[in-house]
Short mmCIF file of C-alpha atoms and ligand atoms in Angstrom, two decimals:
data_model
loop_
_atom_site.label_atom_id
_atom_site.label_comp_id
_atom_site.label_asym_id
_atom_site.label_seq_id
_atom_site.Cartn_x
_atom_site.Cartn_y
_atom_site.Cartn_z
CA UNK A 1 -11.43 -117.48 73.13
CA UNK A 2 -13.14 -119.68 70.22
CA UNK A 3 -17.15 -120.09 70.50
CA UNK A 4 -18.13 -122.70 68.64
CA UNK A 5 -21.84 -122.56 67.14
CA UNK A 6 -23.39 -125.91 67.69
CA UNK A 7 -26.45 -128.17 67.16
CA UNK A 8 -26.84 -131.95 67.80
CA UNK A 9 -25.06 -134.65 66.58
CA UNK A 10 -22.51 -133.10 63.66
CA UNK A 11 -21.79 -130.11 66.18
CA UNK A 12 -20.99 -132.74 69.62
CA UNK A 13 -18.65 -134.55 67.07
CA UNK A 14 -17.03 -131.35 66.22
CA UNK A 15 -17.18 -129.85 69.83
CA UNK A 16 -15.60 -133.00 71.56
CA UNK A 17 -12.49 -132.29 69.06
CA UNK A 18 -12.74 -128.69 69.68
CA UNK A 19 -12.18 -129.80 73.88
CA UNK A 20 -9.58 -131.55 73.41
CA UNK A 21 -7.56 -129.08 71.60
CA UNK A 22 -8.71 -125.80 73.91
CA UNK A 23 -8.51 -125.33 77.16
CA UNK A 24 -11.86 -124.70 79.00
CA UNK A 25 -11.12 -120.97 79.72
CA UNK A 26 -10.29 -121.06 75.60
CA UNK A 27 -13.77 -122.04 74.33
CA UNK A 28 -17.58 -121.61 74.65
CA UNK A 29 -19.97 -124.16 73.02
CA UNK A 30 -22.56 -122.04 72.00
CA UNK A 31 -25.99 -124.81 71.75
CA UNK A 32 -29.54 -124.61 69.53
CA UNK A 33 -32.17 -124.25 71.99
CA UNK A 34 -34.84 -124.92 69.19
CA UNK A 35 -35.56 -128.42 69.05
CA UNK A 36 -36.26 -128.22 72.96
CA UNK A 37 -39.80 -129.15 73.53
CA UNK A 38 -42.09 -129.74 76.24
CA UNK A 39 -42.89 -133.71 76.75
CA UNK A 40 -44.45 -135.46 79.73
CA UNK A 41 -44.03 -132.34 81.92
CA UNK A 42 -40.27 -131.99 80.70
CA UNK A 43 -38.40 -129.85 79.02
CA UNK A 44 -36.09 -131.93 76.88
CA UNK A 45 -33.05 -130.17 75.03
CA UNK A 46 -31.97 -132.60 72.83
CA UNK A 47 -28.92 -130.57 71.26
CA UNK A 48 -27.86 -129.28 74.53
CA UNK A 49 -28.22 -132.78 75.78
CA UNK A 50 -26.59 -134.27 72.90
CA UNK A 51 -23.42 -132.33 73.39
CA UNK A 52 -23.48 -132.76 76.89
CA UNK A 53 -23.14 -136.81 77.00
CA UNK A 54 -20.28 -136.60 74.02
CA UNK A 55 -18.49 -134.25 76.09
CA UNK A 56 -18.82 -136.35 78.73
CA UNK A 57 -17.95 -139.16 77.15
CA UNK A 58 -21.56 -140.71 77.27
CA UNK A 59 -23.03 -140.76 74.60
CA UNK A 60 -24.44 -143.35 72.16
CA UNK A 61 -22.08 -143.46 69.09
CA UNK A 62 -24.37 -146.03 67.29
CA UNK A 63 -27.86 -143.94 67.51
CA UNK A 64 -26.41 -140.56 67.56
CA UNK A 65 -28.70 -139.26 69.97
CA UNK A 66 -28.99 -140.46 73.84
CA UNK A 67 -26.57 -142.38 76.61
CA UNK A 68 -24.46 -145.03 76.19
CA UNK A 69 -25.48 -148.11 77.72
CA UNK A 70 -28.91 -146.78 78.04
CA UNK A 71 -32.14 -149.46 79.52
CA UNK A 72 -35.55 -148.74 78.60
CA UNK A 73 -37.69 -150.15 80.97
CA UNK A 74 -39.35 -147.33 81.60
CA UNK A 75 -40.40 -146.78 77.65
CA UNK A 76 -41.37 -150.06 77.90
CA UNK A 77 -43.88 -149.94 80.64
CA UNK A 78 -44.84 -146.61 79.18
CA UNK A 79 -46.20 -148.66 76.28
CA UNK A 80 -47.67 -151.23 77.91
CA UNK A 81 -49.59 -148.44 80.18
CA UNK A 82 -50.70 -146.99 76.82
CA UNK A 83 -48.81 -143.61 77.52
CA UNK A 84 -46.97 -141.54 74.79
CA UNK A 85 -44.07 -143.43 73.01
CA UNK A 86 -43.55 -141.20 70.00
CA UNK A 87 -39.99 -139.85 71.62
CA UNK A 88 -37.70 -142.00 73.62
CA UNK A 89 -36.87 -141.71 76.68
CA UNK A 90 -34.28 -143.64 78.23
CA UNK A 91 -33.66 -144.84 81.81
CA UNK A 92 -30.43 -143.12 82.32
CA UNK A 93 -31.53 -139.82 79.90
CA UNK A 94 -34.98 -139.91 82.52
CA UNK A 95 -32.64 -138.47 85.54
CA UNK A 96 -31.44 -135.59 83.66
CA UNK A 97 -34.86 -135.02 82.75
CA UNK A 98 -35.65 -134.98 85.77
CA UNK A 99 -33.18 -132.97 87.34
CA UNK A 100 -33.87 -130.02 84.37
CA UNK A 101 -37.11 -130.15 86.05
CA UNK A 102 -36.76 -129.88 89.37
CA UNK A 103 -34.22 -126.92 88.84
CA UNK A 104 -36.15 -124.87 86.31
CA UNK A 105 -39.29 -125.29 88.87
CA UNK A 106 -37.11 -124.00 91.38
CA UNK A 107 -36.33 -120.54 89.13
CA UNK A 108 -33.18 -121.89 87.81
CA UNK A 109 -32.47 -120.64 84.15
CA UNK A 110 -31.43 -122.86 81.52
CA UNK A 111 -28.15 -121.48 81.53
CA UNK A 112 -27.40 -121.92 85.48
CA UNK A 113 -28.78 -125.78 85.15
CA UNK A 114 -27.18 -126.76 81.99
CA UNK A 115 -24.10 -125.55 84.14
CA UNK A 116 -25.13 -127.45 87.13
CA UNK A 117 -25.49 -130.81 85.16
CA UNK A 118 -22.44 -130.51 82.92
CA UNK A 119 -20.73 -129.99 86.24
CA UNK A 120 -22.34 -133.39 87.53
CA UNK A 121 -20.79 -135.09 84.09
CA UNK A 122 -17.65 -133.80 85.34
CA UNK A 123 -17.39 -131.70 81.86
CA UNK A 124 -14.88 -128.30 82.63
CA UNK A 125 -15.55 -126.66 79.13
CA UNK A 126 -18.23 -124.16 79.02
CA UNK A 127 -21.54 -125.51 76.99
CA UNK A 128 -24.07 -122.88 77.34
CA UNK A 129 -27.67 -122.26 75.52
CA UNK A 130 -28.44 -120.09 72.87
CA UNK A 131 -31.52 -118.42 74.85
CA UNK A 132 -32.53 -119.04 78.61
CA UNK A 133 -36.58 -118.40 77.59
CA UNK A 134 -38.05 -120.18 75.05
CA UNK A 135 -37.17 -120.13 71.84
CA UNK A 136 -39.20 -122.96 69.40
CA UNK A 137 -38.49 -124.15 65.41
CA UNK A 138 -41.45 -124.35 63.83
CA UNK A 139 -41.27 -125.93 60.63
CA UNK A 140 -43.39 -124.75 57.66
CA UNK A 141 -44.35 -127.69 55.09
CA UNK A 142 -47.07 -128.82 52.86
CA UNK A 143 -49.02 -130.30 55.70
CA UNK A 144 -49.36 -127.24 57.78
CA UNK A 145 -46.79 -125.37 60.30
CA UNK A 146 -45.35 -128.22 62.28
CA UNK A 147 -43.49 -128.11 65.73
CA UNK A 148 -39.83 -129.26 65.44
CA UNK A 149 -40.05 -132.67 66.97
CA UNK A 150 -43.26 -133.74 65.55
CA UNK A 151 -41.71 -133.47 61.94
CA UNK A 152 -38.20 -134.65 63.06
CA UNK A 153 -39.49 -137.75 65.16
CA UNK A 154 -43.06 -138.25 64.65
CA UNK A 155 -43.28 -137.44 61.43
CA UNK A 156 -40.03 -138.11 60.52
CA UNK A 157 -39.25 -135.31 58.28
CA UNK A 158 -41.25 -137.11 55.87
CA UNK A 159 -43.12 -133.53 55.01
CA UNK A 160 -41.89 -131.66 52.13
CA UNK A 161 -40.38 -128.42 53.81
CA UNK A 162 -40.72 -124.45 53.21
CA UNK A 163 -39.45 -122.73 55.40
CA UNK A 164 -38.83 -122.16 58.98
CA UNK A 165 -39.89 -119.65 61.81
CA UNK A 166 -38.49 -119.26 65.42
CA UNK A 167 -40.95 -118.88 68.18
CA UNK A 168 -39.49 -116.63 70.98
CA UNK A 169 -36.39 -115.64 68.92
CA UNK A 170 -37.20 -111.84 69.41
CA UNK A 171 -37.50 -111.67 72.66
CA UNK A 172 -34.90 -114.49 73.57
CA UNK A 173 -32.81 -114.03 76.07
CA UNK A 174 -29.26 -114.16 75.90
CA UNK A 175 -27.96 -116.30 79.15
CA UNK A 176 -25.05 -113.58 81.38
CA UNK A 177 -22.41 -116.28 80.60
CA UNK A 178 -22.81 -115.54 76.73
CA UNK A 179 -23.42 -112.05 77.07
CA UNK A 180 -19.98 -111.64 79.02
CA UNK A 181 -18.11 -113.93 76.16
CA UNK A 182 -19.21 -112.35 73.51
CA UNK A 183 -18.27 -108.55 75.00
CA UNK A 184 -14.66 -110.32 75.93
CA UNK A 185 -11.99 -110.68 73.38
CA UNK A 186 -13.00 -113.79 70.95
CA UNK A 187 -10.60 -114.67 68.61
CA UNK A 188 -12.71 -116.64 65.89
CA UNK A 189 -16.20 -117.97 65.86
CA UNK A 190 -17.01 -122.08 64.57
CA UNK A 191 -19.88 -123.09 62.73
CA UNK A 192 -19.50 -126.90 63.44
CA UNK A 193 -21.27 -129.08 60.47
CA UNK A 194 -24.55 -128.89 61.70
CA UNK A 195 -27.87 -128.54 60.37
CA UNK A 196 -27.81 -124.91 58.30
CA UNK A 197 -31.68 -123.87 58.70
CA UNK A 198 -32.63 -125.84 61.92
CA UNK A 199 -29.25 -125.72 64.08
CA UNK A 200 -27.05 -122.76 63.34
CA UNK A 201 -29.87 -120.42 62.36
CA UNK A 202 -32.11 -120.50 65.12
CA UNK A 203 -28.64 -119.11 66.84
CA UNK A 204 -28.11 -116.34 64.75
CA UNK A 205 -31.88 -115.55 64.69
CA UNK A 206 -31.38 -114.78 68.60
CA UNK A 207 -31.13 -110.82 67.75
CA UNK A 208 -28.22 -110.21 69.93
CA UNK A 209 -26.23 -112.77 69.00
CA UNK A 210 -27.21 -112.39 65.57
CA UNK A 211 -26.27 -108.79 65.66
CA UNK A 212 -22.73 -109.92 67.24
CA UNK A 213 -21.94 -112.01 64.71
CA UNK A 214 -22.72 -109.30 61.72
CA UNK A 215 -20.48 -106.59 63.54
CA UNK A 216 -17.56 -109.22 64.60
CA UNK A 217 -13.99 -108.28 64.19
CA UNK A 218 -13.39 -111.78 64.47
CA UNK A 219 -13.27 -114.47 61.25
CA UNK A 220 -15.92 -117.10 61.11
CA UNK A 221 -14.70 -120.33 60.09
CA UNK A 222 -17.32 -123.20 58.88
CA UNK A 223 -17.19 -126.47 58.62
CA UNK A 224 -19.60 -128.00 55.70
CA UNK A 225 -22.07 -129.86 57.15
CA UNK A 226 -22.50 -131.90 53.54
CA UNK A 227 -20.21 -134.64 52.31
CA UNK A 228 -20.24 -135.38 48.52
CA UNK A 229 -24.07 -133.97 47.77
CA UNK A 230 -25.36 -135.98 51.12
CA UNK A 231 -26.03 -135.22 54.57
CA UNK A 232 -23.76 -137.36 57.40
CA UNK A 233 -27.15 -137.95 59.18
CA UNK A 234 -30.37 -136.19 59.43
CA UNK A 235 -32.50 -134.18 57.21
CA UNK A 236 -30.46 -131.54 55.89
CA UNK A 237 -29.81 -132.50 52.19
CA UNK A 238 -33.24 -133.00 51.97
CA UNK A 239 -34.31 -129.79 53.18
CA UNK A 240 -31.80 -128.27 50.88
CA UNK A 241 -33.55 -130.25 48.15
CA UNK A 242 -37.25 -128.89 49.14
CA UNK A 243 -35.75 -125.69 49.02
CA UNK A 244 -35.09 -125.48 45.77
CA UNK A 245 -30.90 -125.37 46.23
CA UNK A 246 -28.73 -128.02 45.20
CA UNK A 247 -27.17 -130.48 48.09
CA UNK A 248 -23.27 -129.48 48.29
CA UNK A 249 -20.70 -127.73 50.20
CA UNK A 250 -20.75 -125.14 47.71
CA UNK A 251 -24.65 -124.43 48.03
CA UNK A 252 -24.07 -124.44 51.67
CA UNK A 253 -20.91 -121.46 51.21
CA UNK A 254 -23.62 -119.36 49.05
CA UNK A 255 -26.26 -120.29 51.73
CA UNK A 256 -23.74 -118.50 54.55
CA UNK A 257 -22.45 -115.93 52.18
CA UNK A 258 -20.49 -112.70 54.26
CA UNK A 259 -21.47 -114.45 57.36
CA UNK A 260 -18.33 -116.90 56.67
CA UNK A 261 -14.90 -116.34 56.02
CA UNK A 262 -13.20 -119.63 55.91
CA UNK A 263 -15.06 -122.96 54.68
CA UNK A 264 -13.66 -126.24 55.74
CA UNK A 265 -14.67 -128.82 53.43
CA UNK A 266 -14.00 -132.59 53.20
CA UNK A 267 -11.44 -134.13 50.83
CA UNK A 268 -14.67 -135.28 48.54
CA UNK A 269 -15.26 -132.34 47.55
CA UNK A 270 -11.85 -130.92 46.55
CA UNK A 271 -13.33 -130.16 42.87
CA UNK A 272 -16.08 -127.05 45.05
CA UNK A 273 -12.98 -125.53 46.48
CA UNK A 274 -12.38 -123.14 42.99
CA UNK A 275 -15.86 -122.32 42.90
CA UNK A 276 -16.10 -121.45 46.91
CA UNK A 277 -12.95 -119.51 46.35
CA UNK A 278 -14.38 -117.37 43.89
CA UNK A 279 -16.70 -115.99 46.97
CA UNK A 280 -14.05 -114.58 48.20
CA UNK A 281 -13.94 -117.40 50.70
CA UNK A 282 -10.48 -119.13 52.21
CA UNK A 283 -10.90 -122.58 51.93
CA UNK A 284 -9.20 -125.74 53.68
CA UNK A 285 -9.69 -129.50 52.46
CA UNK A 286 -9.54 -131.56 55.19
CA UNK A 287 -11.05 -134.97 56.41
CA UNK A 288 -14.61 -134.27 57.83
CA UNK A 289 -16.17 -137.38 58.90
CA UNK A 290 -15.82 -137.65 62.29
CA UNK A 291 -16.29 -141.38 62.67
CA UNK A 292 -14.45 -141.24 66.01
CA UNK A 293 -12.94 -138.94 68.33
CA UNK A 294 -9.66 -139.22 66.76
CA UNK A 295 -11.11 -137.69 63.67
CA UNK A 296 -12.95 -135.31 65.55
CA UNK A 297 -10.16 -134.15 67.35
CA UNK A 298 -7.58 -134.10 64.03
CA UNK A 299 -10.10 -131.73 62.31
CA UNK A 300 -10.88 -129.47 65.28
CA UNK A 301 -6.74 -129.01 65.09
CA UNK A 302 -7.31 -128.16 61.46
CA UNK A 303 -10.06 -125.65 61.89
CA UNK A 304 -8.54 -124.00 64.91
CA UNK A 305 -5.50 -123.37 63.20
CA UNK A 306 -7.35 -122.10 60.17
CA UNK A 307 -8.74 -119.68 62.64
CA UNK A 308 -5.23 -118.43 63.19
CA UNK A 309 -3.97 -118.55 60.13
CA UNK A 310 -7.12 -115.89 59.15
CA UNK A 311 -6.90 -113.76 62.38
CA UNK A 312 -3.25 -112.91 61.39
CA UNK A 313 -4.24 -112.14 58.01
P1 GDP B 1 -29.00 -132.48 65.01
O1 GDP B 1 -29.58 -131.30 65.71
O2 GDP B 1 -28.83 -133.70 65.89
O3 GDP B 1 -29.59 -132.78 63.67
O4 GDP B 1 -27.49 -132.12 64.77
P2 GDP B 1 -26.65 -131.12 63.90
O5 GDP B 1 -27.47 -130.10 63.22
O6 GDP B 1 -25.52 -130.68 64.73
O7 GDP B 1 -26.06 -132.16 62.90
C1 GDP B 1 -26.67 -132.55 61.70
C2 GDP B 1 -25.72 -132.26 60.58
O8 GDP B 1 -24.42 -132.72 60.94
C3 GDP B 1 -26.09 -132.97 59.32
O9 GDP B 1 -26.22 -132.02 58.29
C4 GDP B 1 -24.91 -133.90 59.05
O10 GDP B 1 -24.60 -134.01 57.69
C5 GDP B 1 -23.80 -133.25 59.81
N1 GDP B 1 -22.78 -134.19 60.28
C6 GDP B 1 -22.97 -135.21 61.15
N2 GDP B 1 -21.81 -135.88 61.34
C7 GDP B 1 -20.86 -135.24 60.59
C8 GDP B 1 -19.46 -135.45 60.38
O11 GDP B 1 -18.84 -136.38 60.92
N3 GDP B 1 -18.83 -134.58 59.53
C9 GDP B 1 -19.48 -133.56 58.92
N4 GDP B 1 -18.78 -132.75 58.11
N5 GDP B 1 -20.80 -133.34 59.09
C10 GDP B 1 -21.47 -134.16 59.92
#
């Protein structure tokens, strides 16, 4: 078994590889629960949502984020009724939203209806939630404590950021499916390239899984998230910036320290793999931008076998 540690759109890419090397009884895509928000009466889980249409084979490769072929009439008559347009909502994303809804009114946990609709997608690998209660980012910047999505989309990360605190994280709770895979045998654990302090920590700030992972008998292999000093997409260089660390792969192998034992950097950044080696760290140079599913399915076949290579060591 391989769980793979995921957030939005750098862990889907990474994940969608990952699926079509493994078998479904061979992996469990582990997804942030943090950006999730309440809007309009829903709960939207963009991450979880996010992996779910690549996996499915829906998603929007030129936004990043959302359905392919999407409509937006109903944003559009949201606007001209004067409602709240801040976060889109597209036609086709609207009837998962809905369904999430109607299920979690019903007493459904996160877990069971994240299940339910990856079933409906016709998805067999496992995609399951961090936590099935609540668990929020809050991000802590110059203008005040900010929820997640009003600095990532209203705000658009514009604020200068400090630091970062995870509503709910100690009392989250870890959904059966996760608990059983992680007392089963796993062989390795992924950190896809996502977003260090927003995506892969508010995972491992869920005490029991953060526990598992700092008592594992099983290597951790990472994938950098940062190409060349930059992010692929999204905020994270800059946060790394505000933070007072210097944007590269190396930064990001000091960032994970013990918590990693393999890195997986791209061929850009050949010149970091001394210096990452010299934390003790295996490392593997590989191609990391996953500009299609080819790519992301060549360097899932790198980083699984890089998990091989290290649990035979
Ligand atoms: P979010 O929740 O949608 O922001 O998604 P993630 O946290 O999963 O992804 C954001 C991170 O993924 C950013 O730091 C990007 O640099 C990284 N990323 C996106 N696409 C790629 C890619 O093709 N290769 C690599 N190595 N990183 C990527």
């Amino acid at each position: 078994m391989i769980v793979a540690l995921a957030g939005g759109v750098g862990g889907a890419k990474l994940a969608v590889g990952l699926a079509a090397v493994l078998p479904p009884e061979q992996l469990t895509i582990v997804v942030n629960t943090g950006d999730d928000f309440e809007h309009m009466g829903f709960t939207i889980c963009p991450d979880l949502d996010t992996v779910m249409y690549t996996l499915a084979h829906a998603n929007n490769t030129k936004t990043g984020w959302g359905r392919a072929g999407e409509g937006w009439r109903f944003m559009q008559e949201m606007r001209r009724l004067g409602g709240p347009d801040w976060f889109q909502l597209g036609d086709r994303d609207l009837a998962v939203h809905v369904l999430r809804r109607e299920a979690l009114a019903r007493g459904q946990a996160l877990s069971q209806v994240t299940r339910d609709l990856c079933g409906r997608f016709g998805i067999r690998h496992t995609i399951v939630p961090m936590s099935d209660t609540p668990v929020r980012t809050r991000v802590k910047t110059a203008a005040g404590e900010l929820a997640f999505q009003d600095y990532f989309v209203r705000l658009r990360c514009a604020p200068r950021v400090s630091g970062f605190r995870f509503a709910g994280a100690r009392t989250a709770r870890v959904p059966p499916a996760l608990a059983r895979v992680m007392r089963g045998r796993v062989d390795a654990v992924v950190l896809c390239p996502s977003n260090p302090y927003v995506s892969i920590a508010p995972i491992a700030g869920v005490p029991a899984i953060g526990a598992w992972l700092r008592q594992r008998k099983f290597p951790v292999i990472a994938v950098s998230p940062i190409i060349g000093g930059a992010a692929v997409k999204g905020p994270a260089a800059k946060m790394m910036r505000e933070l007072g660390v210097k944007p590269d792969a190396l930064s990001v192998a000091r960032h994970y320290g013990a918590a990693v034992d393999c890195w997986v950097i791209d061929e850009q950044d050949d010149a970091l793999g001394g210096a990452i080696e010299r934390l003790g760290k295996r490392v593997v140079i590989a191609r990391t931008l996953m500009k299609n599913r080819r790519l992301s399915t060549a360097l899932a076949r790198r980083v699984v076998r890089a998990a091989r290579q290290k649990k035979s060591e």
